[in-house]
Short mmCIF file of C-alpha atoms and ligand atoms in Angstrom, two decimals:
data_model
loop_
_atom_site.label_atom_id
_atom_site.label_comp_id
_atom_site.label_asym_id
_atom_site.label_seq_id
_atom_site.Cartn_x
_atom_site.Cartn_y
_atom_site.Cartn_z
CA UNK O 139 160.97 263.77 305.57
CA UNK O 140 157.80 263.92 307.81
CA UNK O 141 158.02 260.73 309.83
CA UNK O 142 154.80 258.25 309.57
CA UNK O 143 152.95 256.57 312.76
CA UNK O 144 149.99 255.28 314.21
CA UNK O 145 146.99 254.02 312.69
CA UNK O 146 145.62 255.43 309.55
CA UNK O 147 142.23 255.40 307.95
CA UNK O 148 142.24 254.11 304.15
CA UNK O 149 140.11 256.18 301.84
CA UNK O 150 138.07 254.45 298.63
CA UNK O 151 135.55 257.11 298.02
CA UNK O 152 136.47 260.27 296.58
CA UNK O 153 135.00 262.55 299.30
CA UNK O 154 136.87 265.18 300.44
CA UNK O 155 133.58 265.77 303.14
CA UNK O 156 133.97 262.34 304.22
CA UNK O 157 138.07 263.17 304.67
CA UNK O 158 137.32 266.48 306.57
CA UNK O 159 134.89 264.81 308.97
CA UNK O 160 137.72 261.61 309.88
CA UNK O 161 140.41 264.03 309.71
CA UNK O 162 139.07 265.75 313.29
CA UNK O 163 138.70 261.92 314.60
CA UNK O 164 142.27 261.17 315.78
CA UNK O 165 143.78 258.81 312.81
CA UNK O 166 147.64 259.15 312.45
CA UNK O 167 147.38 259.45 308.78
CA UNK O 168 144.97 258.95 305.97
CA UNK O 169 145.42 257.42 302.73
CA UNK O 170 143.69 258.26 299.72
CA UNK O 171 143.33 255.30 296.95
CA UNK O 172 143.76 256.30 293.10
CA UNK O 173 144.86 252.65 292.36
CA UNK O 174 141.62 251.14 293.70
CA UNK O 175 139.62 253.67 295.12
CA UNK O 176 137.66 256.30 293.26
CA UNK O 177 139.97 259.10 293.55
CA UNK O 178 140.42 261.16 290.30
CA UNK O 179 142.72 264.18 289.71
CA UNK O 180 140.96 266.95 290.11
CA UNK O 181 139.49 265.37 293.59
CA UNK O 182 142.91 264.85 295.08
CA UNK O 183 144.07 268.35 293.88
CA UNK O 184 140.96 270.02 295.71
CA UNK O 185 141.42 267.32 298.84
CA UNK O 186 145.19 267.97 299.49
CA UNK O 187 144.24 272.53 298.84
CA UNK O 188 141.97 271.79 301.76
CA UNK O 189 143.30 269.26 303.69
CA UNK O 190 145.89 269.53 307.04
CA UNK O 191 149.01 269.38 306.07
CA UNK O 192 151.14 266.52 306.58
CA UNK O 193 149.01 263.59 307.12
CA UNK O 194 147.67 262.71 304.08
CA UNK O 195 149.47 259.71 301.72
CA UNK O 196 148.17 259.12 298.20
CA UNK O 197 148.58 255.93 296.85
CA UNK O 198 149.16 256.32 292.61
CA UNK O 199 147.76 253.96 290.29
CA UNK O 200 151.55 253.65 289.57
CA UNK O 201 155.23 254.56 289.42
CA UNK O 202 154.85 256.41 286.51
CA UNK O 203 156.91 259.97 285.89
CA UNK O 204 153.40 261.30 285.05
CA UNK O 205 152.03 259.30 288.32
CA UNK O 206 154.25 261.01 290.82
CA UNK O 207 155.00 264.09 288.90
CA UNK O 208 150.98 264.89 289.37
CA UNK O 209 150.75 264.21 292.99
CA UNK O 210 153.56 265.79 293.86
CA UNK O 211 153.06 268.64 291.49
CA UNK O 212 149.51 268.89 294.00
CA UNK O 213 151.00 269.08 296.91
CA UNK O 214 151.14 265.52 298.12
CA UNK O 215 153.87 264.80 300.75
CA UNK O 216 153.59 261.55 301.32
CA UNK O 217 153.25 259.11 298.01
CA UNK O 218 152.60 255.40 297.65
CA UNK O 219 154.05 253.57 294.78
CA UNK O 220 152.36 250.29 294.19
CA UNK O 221 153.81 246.82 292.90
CA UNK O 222 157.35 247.64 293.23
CA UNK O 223 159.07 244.06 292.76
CA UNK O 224 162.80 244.77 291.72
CA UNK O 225 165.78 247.33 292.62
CA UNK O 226 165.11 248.94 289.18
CA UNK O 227 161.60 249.87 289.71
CA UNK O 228 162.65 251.35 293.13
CA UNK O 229 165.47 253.44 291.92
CA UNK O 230 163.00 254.53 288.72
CA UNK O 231 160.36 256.01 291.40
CA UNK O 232 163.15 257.37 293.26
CA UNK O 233 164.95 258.74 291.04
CA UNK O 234 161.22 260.29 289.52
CA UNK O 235 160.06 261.73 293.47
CA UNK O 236 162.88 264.15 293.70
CA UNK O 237 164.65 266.69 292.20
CA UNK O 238 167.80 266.95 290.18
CA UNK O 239 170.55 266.72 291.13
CA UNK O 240 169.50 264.17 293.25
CA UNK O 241 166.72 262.71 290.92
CA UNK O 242 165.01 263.67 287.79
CA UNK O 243 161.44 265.17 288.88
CA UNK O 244 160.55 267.90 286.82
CA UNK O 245 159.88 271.35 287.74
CA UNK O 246 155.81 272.25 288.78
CA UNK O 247 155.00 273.08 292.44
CA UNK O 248 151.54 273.88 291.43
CA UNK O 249 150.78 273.56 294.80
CA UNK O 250 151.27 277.47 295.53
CA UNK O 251 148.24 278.28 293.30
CA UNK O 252 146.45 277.00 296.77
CA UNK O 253 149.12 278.93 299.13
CA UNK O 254 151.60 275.99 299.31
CA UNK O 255 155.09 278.07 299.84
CA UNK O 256 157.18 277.14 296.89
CA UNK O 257 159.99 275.68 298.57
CA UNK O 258 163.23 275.30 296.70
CA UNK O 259 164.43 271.80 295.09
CA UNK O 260 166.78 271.07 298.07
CA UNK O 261 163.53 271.62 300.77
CA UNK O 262 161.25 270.45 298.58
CA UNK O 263 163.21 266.98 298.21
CA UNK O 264 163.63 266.48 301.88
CA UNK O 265 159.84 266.63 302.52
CA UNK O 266 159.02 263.96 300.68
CA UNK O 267 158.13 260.77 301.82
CA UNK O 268 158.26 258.30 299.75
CA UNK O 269 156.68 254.50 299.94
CA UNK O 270 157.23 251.91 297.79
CA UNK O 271 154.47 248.83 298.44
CA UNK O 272 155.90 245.54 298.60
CA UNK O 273 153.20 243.49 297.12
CA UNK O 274 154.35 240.11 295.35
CA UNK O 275 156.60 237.27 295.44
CA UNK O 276 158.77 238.72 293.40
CA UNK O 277 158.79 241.60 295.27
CA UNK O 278 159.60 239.96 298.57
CA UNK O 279 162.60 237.63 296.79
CA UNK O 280 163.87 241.06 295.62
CA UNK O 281 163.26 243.13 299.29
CA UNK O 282 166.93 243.26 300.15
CA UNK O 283 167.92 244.97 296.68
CA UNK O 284 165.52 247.21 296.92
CA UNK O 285 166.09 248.22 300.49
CA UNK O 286 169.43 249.19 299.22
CA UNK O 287 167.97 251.69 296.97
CA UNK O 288 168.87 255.82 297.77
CA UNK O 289 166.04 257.64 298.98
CA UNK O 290 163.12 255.05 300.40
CA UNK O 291 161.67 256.09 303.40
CA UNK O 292 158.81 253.48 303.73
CA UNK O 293 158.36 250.55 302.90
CA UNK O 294 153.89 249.85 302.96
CA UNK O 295 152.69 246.21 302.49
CA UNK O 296 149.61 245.03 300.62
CA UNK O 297 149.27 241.55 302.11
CA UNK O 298 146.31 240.81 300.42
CA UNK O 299 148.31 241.26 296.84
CA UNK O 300 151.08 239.59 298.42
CA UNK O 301 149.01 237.05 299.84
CA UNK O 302 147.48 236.14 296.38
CA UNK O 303 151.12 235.83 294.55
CA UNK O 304 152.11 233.59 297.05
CA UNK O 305 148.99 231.06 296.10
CA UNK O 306 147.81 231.91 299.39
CA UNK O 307 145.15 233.81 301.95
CA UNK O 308 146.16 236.65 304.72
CA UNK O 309 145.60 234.74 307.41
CA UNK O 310 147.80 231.91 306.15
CA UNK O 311 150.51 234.77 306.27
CA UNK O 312 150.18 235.81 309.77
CA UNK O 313 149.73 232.09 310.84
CA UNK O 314 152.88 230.63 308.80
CA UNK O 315 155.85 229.37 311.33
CA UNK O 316 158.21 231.94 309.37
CA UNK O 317 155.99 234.53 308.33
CA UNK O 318 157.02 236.82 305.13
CA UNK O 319 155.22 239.57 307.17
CA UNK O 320 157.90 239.31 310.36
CA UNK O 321 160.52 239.11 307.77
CA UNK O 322 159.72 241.86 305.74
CA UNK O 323 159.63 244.27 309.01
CA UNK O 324 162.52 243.20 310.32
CA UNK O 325 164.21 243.65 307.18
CA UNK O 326 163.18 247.42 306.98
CA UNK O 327 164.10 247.97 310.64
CA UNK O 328 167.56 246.37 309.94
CA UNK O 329 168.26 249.36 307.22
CA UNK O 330 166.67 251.66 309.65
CA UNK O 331 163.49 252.08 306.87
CA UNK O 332 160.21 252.46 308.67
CA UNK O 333 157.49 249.89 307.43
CA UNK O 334 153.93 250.20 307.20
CA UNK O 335 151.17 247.78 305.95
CA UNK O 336 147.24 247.47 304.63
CA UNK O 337 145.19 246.06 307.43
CA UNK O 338 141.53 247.08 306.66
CA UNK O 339 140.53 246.20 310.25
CA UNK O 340 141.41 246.50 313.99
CA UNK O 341 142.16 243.17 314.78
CA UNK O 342 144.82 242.34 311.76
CA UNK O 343 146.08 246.37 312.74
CA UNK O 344 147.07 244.69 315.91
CA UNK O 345 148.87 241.81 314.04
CA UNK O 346 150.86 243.78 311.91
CA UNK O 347 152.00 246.56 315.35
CA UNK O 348 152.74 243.00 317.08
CA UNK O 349 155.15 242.49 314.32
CA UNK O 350 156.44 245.91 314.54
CA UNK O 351 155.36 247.34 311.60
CA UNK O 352 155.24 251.49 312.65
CA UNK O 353 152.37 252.80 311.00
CA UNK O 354 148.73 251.10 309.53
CA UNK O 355 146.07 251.55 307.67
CA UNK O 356 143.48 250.25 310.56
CA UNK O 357 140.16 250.59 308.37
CA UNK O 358 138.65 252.14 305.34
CA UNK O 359 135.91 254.27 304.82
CA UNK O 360 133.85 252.36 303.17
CA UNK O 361 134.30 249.43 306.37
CA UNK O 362 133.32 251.99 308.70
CA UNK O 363 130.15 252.89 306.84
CA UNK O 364 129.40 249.55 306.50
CA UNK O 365 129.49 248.48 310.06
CA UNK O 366 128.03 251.86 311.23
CA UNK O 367 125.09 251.05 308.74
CA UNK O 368 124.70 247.49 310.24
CA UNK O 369 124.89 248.38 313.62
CA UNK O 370 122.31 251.37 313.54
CA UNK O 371 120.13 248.60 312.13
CA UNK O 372 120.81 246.27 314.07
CA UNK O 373 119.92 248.19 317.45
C1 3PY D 677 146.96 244.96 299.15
O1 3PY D 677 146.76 244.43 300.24
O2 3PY D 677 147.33 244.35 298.14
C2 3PY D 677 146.75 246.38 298.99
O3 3PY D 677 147.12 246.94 297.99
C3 3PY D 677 146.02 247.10 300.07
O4 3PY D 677 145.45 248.26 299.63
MG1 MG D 678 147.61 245.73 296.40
#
């Protein structure tokens, strides 16, 4: 299991250019949205073909067998499984990411048609990385359960979900006296699971590493267009 650090730039628009050009910038890691962003299949198949290996997560649009079965199947290493909120979900997705005997992932490592080595079930398991986003109250009530869940490696935080199911705003999260966002990391780092979080900007990036959270998404493109775009016109 490749471990995850550092800050990492969150990708909305499906453009493997726009990946190549960040990817020789010095992010950690880069994540590429199908839940929100505009990442379709064939996109992510061509993106991970040409991409360097290792630092690229793809977040699913869920924890479907067919979800994680594709991105796998592509040659994703790194998945994110959104809305997770019980120990059954997590031990469904697990149980879907890997391959018998230790789960029940199907057989496709279409990933060689783009010179991927086809690795056998045992290696191929062990690369995986698997994070499951913690992203509603009922998802934080049930954190402990589903930290005791086989074969997590991350947990990854989407405080702004999170935020909302809590009848709340970010900002109230970091600010409140015990903060769900402290808890949650030190609850990962208690069952030696690294955490990771959504920050979509420098400042809350530095929040979230003052919490100890080990690896964030800093910014996304479409943020760092935006405030390139403003500041060319600006000066
Ligand atoms: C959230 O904050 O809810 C996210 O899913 C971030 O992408
Ligand atoms: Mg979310």
């Amino acid at each position: 299991m490749a471990k995850y650090a550092g800050r990492g730039l969150w990708h909305f628009l499906d453009s493997p250019a726009i990946l190549a050009t960040t990817s020789k910038m010095g992010f950690g890691w880069h994540g590429l949205d199908m839940q929100h962003g505009l990442w379709s299949e064939p996109q992510i198949i061509s993106a991970l073909a040409a991409a360097p290996k290792g630092n690229i997560a793809v977040r699913l649009r869920s924890g479907s067998y067919a979800d994680i079965g594709f991105a796998l199947d592509a040659g994703a290493t790194h998945i994110m499984v959104p809305m997770v909120n019980t120990a059954e979900e997590a031990q469904e997705v697990a149980h879907a990411a890997r391959y018998a005997p230790q789960g029940g992932r199907s057989w496709g490592p279409m990933s060689a048609l783009f010179g991927a080595p086809v690795l056998n079930p045992q290696e191929a398991n062990s690369r995986i990385h698997l994070s499951l986003m913690i992203e509603s109250a009922e998802g934080l009530e049930n954190l402990d359960a589903i930290l005791g869940t086989p074969d997590i490696d991350s947990i990854f935080v989407g405080p702004v979900d999170l935020a909302m199911s809590l009848g709340t705003d970010v900002d109230s999260l970091f600010a409140a006296k015990d903060s769900p966002l402290g808890y949650m990391a030190k609850a990962c780092h208690d069952r030696h699971i690294e955490v990771g979080a959504f920050a979509g900007s420098s400042v809350r990036a530095s929040a979230f590493e003052a919490l100890g959270y080990d690896w964030v998404a800093t910014d996304t493109d479409m943020g760092l267009l935006k405030a390139g775009a403003a500041q060319a016109l600006d000066g």
